[in-house]
CSV table of C-alpha atoms in Angstrom, one decimal:
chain,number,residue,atom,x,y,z
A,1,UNK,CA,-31.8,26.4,-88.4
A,2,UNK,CA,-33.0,25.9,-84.5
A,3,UNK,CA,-36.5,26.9,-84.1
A,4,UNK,CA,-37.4,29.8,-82.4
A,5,UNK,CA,-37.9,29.9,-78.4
A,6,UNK,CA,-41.9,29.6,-78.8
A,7,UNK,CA,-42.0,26.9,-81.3
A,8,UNK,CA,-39.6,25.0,-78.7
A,9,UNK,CA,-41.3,25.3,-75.8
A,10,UNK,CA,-44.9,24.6,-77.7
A,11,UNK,CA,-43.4,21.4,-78.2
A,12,UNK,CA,-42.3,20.8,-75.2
A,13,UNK,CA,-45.2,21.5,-73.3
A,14,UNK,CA,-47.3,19.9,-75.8
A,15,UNK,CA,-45.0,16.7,-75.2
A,16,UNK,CA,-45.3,17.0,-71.9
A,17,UNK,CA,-49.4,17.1,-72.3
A,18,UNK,CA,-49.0,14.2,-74.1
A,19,UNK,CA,-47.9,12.2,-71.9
A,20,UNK,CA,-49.7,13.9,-68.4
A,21,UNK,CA,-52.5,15.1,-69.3
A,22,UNK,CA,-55.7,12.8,-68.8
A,23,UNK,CA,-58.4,12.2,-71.1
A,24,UNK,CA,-61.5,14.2,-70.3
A,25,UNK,CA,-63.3,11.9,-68.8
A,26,UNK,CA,-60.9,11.5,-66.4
A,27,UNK,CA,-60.5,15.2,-66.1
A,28,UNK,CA,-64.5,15.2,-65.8
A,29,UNK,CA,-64.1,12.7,-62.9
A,30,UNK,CA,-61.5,14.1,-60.7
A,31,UNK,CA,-63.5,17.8,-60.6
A,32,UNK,CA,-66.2,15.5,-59.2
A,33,UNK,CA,-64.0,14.4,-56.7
A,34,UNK,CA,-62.2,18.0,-55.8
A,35,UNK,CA,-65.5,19.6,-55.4
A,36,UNK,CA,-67.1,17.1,-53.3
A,37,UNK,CA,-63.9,17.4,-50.8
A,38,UNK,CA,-64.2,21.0,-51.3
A,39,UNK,CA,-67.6,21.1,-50.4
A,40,UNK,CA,-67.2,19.1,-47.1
A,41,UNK,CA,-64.5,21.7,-46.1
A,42,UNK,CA,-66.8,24.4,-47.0
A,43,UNK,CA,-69.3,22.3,-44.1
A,44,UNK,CA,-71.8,20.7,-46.7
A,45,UNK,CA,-72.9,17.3,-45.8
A,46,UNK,CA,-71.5,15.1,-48.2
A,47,UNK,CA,-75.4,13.4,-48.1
A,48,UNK,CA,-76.1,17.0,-49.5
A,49,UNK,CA,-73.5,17.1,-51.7
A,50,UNK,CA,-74.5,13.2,-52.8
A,51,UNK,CA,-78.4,14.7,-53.5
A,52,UNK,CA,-77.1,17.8,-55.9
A,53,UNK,CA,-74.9,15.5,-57.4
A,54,UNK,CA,-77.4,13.4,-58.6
A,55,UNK,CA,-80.2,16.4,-59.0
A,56,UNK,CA,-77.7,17.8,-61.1
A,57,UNK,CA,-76.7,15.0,-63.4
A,58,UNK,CA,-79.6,15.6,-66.0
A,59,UNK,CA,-79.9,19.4,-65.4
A,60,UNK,CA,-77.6,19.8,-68.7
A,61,UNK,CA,-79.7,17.5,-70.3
A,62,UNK,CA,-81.1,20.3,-73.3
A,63,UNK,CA,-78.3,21.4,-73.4
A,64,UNK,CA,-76.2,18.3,-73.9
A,65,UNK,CA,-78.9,17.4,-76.9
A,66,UNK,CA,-78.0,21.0,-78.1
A,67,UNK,CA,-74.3,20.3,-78.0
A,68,UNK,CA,-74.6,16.9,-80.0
A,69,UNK,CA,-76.9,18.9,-82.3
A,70,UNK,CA,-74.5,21.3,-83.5
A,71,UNK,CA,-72.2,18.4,-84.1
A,72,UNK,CA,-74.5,16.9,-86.4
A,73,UNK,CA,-75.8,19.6,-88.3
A,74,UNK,CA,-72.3,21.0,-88.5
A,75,UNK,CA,-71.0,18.1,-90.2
A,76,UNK,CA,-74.0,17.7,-92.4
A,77,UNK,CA,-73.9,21.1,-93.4
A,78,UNK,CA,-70.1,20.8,-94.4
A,79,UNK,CA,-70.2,17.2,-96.0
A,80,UNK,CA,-72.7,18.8,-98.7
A,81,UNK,CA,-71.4,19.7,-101.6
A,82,UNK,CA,-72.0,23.2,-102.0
A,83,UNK,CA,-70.1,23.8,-98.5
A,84,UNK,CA,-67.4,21.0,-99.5
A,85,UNK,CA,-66.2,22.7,-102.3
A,86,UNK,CA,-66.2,26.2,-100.2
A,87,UNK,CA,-63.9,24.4,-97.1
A,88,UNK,CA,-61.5,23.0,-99.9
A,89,UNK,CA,-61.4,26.6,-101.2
A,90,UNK,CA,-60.3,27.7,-98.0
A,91,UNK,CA,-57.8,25.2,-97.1
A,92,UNK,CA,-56.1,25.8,-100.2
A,93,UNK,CA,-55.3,29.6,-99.2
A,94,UNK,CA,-52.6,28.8,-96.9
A,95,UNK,CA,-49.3,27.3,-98.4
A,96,UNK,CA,-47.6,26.8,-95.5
A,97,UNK,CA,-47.6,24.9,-92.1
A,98,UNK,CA,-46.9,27.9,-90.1
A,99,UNK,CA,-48.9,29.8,-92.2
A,100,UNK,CA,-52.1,27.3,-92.0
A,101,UNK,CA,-52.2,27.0,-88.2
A,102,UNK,CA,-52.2,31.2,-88.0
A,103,UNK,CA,-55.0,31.2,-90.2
A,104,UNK,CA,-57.2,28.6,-88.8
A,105,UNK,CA,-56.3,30.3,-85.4
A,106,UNK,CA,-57.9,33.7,-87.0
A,107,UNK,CA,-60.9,31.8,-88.7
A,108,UNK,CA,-61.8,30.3,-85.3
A,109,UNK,CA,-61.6,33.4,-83.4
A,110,UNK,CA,-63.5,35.8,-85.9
A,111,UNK,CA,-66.3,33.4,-86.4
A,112,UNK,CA,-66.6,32.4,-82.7
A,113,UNK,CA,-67.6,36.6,-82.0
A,114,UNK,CA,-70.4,35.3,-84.6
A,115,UNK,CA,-71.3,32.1,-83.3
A,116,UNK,CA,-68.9,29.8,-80.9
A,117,UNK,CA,-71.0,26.6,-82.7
A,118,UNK,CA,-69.9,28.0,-86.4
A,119,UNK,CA,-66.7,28.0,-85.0
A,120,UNK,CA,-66.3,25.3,-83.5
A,121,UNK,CA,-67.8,22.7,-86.4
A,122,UNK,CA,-66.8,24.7,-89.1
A,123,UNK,CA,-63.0,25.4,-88.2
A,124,UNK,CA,-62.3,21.9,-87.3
A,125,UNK,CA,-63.4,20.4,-90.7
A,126,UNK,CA,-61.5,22.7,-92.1
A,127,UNK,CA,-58.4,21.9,-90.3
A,128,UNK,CA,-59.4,18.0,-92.1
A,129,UNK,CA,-59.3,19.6,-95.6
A,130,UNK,CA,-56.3,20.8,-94.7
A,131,UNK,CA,-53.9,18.1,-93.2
A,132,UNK,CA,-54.9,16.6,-96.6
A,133,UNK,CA,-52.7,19.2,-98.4
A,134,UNK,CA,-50.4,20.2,-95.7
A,135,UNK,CA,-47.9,18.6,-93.4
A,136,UNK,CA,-48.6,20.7,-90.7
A,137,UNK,CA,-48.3,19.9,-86.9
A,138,UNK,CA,-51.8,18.3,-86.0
A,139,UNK,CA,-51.3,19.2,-82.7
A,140,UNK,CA,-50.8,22.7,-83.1
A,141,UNK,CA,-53.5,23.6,-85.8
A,142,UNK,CA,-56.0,21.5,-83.1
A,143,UNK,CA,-55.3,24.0,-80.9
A,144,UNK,CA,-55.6,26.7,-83.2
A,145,UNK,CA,-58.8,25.5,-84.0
A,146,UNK,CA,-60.2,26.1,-80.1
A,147,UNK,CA,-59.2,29.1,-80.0
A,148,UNK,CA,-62.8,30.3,-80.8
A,149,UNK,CA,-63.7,28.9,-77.7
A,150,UNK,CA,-60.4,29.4,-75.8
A,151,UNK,CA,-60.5,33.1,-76.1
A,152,UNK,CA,-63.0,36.0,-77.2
A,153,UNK,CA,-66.1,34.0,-78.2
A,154,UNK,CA,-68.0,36.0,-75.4
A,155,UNK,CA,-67.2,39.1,-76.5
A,156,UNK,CA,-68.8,38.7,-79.4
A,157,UNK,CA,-72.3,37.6,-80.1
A,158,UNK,CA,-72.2,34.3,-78.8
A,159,UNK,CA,-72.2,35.8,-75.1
A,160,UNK,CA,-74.9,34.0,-73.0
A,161,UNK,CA,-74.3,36.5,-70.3
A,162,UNK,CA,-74.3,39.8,-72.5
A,163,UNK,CA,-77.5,38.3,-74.1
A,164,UNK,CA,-79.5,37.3,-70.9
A,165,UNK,CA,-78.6,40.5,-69.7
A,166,UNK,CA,-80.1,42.5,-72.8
A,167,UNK,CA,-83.0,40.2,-72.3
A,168,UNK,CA,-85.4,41.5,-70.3
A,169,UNK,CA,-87.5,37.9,-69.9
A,170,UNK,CA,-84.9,35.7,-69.4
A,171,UNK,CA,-83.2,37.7,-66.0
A,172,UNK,CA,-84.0,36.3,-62.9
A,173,UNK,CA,-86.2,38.3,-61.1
A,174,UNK,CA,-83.8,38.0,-57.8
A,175,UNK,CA,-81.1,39.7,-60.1
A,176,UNK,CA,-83.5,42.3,-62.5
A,177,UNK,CA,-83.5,44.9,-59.5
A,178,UNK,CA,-80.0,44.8,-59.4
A,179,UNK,CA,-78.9,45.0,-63.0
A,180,UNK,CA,-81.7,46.1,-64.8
A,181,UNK,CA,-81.6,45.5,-68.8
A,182,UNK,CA,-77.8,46.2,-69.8
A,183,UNK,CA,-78.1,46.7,-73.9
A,184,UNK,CA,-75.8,44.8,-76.1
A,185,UNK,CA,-74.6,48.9,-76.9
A,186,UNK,CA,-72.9,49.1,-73.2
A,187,UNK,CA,-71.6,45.2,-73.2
A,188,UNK,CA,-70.4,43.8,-76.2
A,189,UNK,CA,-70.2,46.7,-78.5
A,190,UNK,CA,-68.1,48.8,-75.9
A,191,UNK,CA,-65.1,50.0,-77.7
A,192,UNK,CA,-63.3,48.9,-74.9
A,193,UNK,CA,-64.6,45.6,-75.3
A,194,UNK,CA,-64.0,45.2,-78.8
A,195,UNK,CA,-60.7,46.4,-78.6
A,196,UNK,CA,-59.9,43.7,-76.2
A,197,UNK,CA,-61.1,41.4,-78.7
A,198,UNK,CA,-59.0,42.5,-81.3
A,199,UNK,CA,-55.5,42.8,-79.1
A,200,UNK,CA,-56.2,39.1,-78.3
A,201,UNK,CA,-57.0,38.1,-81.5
A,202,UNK,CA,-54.0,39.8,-83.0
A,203,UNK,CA,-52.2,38.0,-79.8
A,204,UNK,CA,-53.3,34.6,-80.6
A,205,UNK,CA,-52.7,34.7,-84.1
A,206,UNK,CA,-48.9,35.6,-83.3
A,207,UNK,CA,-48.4,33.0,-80.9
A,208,UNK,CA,-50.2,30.3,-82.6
A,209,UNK,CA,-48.0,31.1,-86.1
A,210,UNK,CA,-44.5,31.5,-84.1
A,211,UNK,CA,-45.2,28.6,-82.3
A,212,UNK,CA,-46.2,26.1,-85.1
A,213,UNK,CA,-43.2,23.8,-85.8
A,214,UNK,CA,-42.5,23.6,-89.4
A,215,UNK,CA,-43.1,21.0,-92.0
A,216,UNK,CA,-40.1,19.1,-91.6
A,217,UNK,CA,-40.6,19.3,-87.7
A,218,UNK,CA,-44.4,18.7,-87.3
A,219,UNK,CA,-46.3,15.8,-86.3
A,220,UNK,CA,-48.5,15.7,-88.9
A,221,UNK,CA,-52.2,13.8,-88.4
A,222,UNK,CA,-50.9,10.7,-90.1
A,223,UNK,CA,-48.0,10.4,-88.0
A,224,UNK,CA,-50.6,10.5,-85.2
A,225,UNK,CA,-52.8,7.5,-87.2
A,226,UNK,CA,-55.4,9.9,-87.7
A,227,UNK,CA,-56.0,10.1,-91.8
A,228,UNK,CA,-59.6,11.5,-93.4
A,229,UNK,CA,-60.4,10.3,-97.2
A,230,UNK,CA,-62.8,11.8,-99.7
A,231,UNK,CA,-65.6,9.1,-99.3
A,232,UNK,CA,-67.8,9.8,-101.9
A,233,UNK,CA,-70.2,7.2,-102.9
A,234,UNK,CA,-71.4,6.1,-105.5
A,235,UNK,CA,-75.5,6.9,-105.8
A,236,UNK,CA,-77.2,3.7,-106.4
A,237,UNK,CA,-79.6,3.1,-109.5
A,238,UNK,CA,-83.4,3.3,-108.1
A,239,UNK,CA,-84.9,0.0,-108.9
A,240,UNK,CA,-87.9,0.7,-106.3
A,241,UNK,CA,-90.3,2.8,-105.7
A,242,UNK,CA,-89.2,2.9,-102.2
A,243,UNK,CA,-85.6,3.8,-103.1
A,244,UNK,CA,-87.3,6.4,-105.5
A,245,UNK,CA,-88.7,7.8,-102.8
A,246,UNK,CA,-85.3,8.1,-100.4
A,247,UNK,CA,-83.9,9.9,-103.9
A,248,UNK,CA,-85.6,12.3,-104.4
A,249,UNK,CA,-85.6,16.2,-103.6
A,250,UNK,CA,-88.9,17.0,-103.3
A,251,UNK,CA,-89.3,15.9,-99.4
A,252,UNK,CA,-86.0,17.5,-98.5
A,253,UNK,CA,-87.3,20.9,-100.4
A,254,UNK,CA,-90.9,21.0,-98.8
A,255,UNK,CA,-89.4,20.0,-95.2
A,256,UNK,CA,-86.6,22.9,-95.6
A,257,UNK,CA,-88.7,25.6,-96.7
A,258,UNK,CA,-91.0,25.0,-93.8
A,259,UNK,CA,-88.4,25.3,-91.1
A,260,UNK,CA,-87.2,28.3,-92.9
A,261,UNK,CA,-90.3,30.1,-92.9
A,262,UNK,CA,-90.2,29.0,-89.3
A,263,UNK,CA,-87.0,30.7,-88.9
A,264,UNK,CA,-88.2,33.9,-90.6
A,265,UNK,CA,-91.2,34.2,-88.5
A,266,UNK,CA,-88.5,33.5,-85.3
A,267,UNK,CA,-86.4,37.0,-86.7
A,268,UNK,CA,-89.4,38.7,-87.5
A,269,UNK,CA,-91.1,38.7,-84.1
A,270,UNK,CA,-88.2,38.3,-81.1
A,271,UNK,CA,-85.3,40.7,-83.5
A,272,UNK,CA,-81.9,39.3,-85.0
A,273,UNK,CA,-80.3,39.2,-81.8
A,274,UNK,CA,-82.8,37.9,-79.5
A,275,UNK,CA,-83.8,35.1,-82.0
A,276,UNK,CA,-79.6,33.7,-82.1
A,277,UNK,CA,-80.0,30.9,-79.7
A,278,UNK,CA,-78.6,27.6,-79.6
A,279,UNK,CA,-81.8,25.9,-81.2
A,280,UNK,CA,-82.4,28.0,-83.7
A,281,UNK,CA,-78.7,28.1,-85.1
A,282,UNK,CA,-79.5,23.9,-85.0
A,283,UNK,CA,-82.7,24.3,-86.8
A,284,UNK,CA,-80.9,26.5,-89.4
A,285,UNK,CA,-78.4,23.9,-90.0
A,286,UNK,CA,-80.6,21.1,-90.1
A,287,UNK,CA,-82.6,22.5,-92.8
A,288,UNK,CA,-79.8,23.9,-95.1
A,289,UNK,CA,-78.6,20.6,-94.4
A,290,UNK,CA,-81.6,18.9,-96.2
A,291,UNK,CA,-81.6,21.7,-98.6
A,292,UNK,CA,-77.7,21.3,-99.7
A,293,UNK,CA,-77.9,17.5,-99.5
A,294,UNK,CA,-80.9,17.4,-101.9
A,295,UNK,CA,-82.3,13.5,-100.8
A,296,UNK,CA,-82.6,11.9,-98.1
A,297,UNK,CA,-80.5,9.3,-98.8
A,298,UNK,CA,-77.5,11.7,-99.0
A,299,UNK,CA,-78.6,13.5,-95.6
A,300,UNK,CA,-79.4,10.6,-93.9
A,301,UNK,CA,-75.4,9.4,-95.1
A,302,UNK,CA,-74.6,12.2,-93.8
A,303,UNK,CA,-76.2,12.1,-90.6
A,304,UNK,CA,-74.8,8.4,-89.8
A,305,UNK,CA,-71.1,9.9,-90.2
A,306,UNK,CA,-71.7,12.4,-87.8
A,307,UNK,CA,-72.8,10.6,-84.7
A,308,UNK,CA,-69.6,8.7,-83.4
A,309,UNK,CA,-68.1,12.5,-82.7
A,310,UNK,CA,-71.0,13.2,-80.7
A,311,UNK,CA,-69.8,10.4,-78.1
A,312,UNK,CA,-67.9,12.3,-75.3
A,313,UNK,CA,-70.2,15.2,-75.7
A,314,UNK,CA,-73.3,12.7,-74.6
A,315,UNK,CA,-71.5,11.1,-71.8
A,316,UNK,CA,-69.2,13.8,-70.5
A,317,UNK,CA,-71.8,16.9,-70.5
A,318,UNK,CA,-74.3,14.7,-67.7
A,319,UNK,CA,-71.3,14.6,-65.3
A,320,UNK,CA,-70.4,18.4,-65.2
A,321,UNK,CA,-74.1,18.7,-64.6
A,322,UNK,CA,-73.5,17.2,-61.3
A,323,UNK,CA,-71.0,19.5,-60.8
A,324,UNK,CA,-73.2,22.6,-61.3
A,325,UNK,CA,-75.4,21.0,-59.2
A,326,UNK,CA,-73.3,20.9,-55.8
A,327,UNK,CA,-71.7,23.6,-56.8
A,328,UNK,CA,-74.6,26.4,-57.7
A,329,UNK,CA,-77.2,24.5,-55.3
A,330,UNK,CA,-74.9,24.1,-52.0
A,331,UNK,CA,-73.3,27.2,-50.1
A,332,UNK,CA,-70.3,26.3,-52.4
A,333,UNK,CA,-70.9,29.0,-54.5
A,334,UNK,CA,-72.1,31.4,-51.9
A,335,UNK,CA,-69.3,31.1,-50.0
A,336,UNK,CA,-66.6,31.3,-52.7
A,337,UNK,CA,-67.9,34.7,-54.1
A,338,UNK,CA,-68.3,36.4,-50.8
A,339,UNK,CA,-64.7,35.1,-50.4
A,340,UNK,CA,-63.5,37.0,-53.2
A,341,UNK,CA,-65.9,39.5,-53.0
A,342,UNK,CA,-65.0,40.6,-49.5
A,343,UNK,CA,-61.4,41.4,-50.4
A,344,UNK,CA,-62.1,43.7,-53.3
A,345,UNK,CA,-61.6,47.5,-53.1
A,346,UNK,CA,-62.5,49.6,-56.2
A,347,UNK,CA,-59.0,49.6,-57.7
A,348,UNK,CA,-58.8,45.0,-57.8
A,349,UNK,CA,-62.4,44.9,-58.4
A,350,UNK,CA,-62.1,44.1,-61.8
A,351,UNK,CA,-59.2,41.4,-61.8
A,352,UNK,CA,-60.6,39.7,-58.4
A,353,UNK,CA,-64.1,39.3,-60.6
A,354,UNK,CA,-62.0,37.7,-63.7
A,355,UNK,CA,-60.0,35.4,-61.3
A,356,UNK,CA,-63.2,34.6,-59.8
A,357,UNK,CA,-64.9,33.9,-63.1
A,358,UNK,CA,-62.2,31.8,-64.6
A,359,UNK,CA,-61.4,29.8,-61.0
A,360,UNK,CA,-65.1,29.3,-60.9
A,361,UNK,CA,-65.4,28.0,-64.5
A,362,UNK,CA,-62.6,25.6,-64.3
A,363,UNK,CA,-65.6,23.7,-62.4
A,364,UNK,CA,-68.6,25.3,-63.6
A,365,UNK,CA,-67.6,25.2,-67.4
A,366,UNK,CA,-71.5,27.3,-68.7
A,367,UNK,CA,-71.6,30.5,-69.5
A,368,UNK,CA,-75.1,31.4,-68.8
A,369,UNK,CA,-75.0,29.2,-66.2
A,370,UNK,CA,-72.5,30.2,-64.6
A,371,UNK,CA,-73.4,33.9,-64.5
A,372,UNK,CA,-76.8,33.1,-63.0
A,373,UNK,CA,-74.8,31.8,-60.3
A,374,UNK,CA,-71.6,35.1,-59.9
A,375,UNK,CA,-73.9,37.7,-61.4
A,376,UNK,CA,-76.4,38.1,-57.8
A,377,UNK,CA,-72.8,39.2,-55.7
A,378,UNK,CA,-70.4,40.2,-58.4
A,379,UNK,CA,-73.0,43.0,-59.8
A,380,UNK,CA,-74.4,44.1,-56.4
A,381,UNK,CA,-70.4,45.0,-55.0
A,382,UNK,CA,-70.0,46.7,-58.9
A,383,UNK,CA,-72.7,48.7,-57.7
A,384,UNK,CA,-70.7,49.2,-54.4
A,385,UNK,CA,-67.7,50.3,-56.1
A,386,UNK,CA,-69.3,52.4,-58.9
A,387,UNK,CA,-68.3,50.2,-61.6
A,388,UNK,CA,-69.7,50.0,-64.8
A,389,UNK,CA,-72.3,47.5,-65.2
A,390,UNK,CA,-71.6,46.5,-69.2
A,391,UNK,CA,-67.9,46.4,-68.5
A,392,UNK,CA,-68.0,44.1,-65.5
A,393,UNK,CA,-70.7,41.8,-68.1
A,394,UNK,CA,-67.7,42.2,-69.9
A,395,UNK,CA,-64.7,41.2,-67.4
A,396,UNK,CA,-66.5,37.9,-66.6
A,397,UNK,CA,-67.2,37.4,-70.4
A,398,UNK,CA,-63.3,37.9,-71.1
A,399,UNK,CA,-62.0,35.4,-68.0
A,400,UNK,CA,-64.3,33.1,-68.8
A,401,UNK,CA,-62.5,31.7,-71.7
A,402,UNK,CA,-59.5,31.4,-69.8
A,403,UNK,CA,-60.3,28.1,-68.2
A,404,UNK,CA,-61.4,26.6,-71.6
A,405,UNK,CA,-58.1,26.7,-72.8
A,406,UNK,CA,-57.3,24.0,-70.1
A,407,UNK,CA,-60.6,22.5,-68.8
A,408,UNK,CA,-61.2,20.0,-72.0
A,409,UNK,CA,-65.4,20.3,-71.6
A,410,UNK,CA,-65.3,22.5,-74.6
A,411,UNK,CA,-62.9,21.1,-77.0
A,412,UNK,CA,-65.1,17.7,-76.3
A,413,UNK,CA,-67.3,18.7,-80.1
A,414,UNK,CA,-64.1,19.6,-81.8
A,415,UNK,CA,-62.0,16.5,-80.2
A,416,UNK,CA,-65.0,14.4,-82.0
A,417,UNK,CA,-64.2,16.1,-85.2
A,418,UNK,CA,-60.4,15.8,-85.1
A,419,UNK,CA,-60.2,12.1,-83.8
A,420,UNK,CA,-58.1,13.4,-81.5
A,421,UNK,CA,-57.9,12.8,-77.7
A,422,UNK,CA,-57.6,16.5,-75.2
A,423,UNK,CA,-54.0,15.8,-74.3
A,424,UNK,CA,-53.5,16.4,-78.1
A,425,UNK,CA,-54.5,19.9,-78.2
A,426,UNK,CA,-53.6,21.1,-74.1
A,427,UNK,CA,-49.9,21.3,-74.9
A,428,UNK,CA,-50.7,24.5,-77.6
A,429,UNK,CA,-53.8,25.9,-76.0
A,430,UNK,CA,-51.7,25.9,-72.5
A,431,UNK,CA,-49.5,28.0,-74.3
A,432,UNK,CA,-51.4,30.7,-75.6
A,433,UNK,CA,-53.6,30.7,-72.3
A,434,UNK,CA,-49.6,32.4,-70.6
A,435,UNK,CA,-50.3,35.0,-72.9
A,436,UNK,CA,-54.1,34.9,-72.4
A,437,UNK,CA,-54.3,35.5,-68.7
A,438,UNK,CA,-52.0,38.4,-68.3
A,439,UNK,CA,-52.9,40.0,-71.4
A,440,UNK,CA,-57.2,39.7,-69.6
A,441,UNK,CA,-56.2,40.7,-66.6
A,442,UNK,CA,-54.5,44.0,-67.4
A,443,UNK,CA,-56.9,44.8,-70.0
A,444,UNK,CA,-60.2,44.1,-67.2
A,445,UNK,CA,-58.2,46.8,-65.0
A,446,UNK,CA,-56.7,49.7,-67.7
A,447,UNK,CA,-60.3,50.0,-69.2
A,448,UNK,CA,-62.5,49.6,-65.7
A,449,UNK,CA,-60.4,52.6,-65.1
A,450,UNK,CA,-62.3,54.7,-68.4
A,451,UNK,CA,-66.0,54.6,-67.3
């Protein structure tokens, strides 16, 4: 029986990707290269450009460390026992290729409203349990497994904007008299806003399970020479008291307890919400991680296994840092949002801001970041215009997933995890982002027009 229209053309276009699409550090390099010809247009001096470049570089330094941190303490959190036997529970709930790839796509997406890190770690080792049990289409459950990141992660908790802006302290005081504090009630707990996140999850999970090309049809991870084996070792007999020492729990107990009694005091005194930052979602998984892996000799294993996915996040991240730089600290940015900004009338408002927000992050891939940057002109014209504060938090947050369906600075973590390279996953995620875009756009507008 032919396959249906979807499944053809997410082969094709993965196909296509396949053969097109450049790794990302290639992809890193040529936005380098556009924006510094961009910025000359826009009459920077390229000396200028040159400076922020370089100023830049190391600006995403913390969070680069971040980044490689929730690599590691995602795969040691999973590669323990307790958490291994849950993920092989999971991947032996779907039975089908099809069937797998729509539910790792739901998995991602519901955990990434919780935390885009759990999602991302946690969904792509699960996607390895299950290629062990499933010829499924490696390409397509990849893709699946970015759709965390490639679709309503902001609108959930993990929103950097929606979080800043609930956060009194952490608003810059050139953009607190223009916003004010926004709570989490009148962003990301709009119903408007969650029913957004639920037509495109319901979206995505149709796409990504009509799409899928069946068993006989897939190429699977091994086709690909990607294969992952149960490596358990064998524990060695403790002849030394040195060797005693790297096997036993006691150390791993007394260090975990302390960090969680650090974490406790964290919730206690800023509130759940306000205490769900990157660091302490790494500190949490760094001590369950010594908790679940009992020794240090097993974490430590553990640990060493990790580290080679880390690679293109600790090389890659420094270079869009120099991006940000010329981008945020030249009149780039300046000029670009008074560009769209100027053509706006009350009725495009909201889908010039979420084409600005997802042009803007092809280049500028950081949430918060980025919305320190739009935020100062994007919120004084919603103010213009009347528009709802929350909901225009809420436009940006939606858009700005858009790009990361394409831009491959995102699926860098996951591509670690997978083996895989981004040309891999861009055919499938290209796919669903022809649904995404229109599906955001019209939303952004229908409910800016029910405040």
């Amino acid at each position: 029986m032919r396959p249906p229209l979807l499944a053809r053309l997410g082969s094709r276009i993965a196909d296509i990707c396949e053969r097109w699409f450049p790794d990302a550090f290639v992809f890193a390099l040529a936005a380098i290269v556009l924006v510094f010809i961009g910025g000359m247009f826009a009459g920077v001096k390229p000396v200028t450009l040159a400076t922020e470049f370089g100023n830049g570089f190391w600006s995403l330094v913390n969070f680069t460390m971040q980044m490689a941190m929730v690599i590691v303490g995602g795969f040691v959190v999973a590669s323990s026992p307790p958490i291994a036997r849950l993920t092989r529970w999971l991947a032996s709930i779907p039975k089908t290729a099809r069937g797998a790839v729509a539910f790792v796509a739901a998995f991602a997406m519901l955990s990434s409203l919780i935390s885009w890190g759990l999602s991302l770690v946690f969904t792509g080792l699960l996607v390895r349990e299950i290629v062990k049990r499933i010829d499924v289409d490696y390409r397509a459950i990849g893709a699946a497994a970015y759709l965390g990141l490639g679709s309503v992660w902001a609108l959930g908790l993990s929103s950097s904007a929606a979080l800043l802006q609930a956060t009194k302290s952490s608003i810059p005081a050139s953009l607190l008299p223009v916003t004010g504090v926004i709570p989490l009630t009148q962003t990301i707990f709009l119903p408007q806003s969650m029913a957004m996140a639920a037509v495109l999850v319901i979206v995505s999970v149709i796409v990504a399970y009509v799409s899928a090309p069946r068993e006989g049809e897939a190429r699977t991870a091994k086709m690909m020479g990607i294969e992952f084996r149960d490596d358990d070792v064998a524990a060695k007999a403790t002849t030394t008291p040195a060797e005693r020492f790297e096997n036993s729990p006691i150390l791993n107990i007394v260090i975990a307890l302390l960090m969680f009694w650090f974490l406790i005091t964290q919730f206690r005194d800023k509130g759940g919400i306000a205490a769900l930052d990157l660091n302490n979602f790494n500190f949490f998984f760094i001590a369950a991680g010594l908790l679940m892996h009992w020794t240090p000799r097993s974490f430590l294993r553990a640990v060493t296994k990790s580290v080679p996915a880390t690679a293109g996040v600790l090389i890659q991240f420094p270079f869009y840092g120099g991006i940000f730089g010329m981008i945020s600290k030249t009149p780039i940015a300046a000029q670009l949002a008074h560009a769209f900004v100027s053509v706006t009338t009350k009725t495009t408002f909201p889908i010039v801001v979420a084409l600005y927000s997802a042009i803007l992050g092809m280049f500028v891939p950081s949430g918060g970041g980025k919305w320190i940057v739009e935020a100062p002109y994007v919120m004084t014209a919603a103010r213009q215009w009347g528009e709802h504060l929350g909901w225009t938090v809420q436009i940006y947050n939606a858009a700005e997933a858009l790009p990361n369906l394409i831009n491959p600075f995102w699926m860098l973590p996951l591509m670690g995890i997978l083996g895989v390279r981004a040309r891999d996953l861009a055919g499938y995620s290209i796919l669903q982002l022809l649904f995404h875009a229109p599906i955001v756009l019209l939303l952004c507008w229908l409910f800016a027009m029910s405040f």
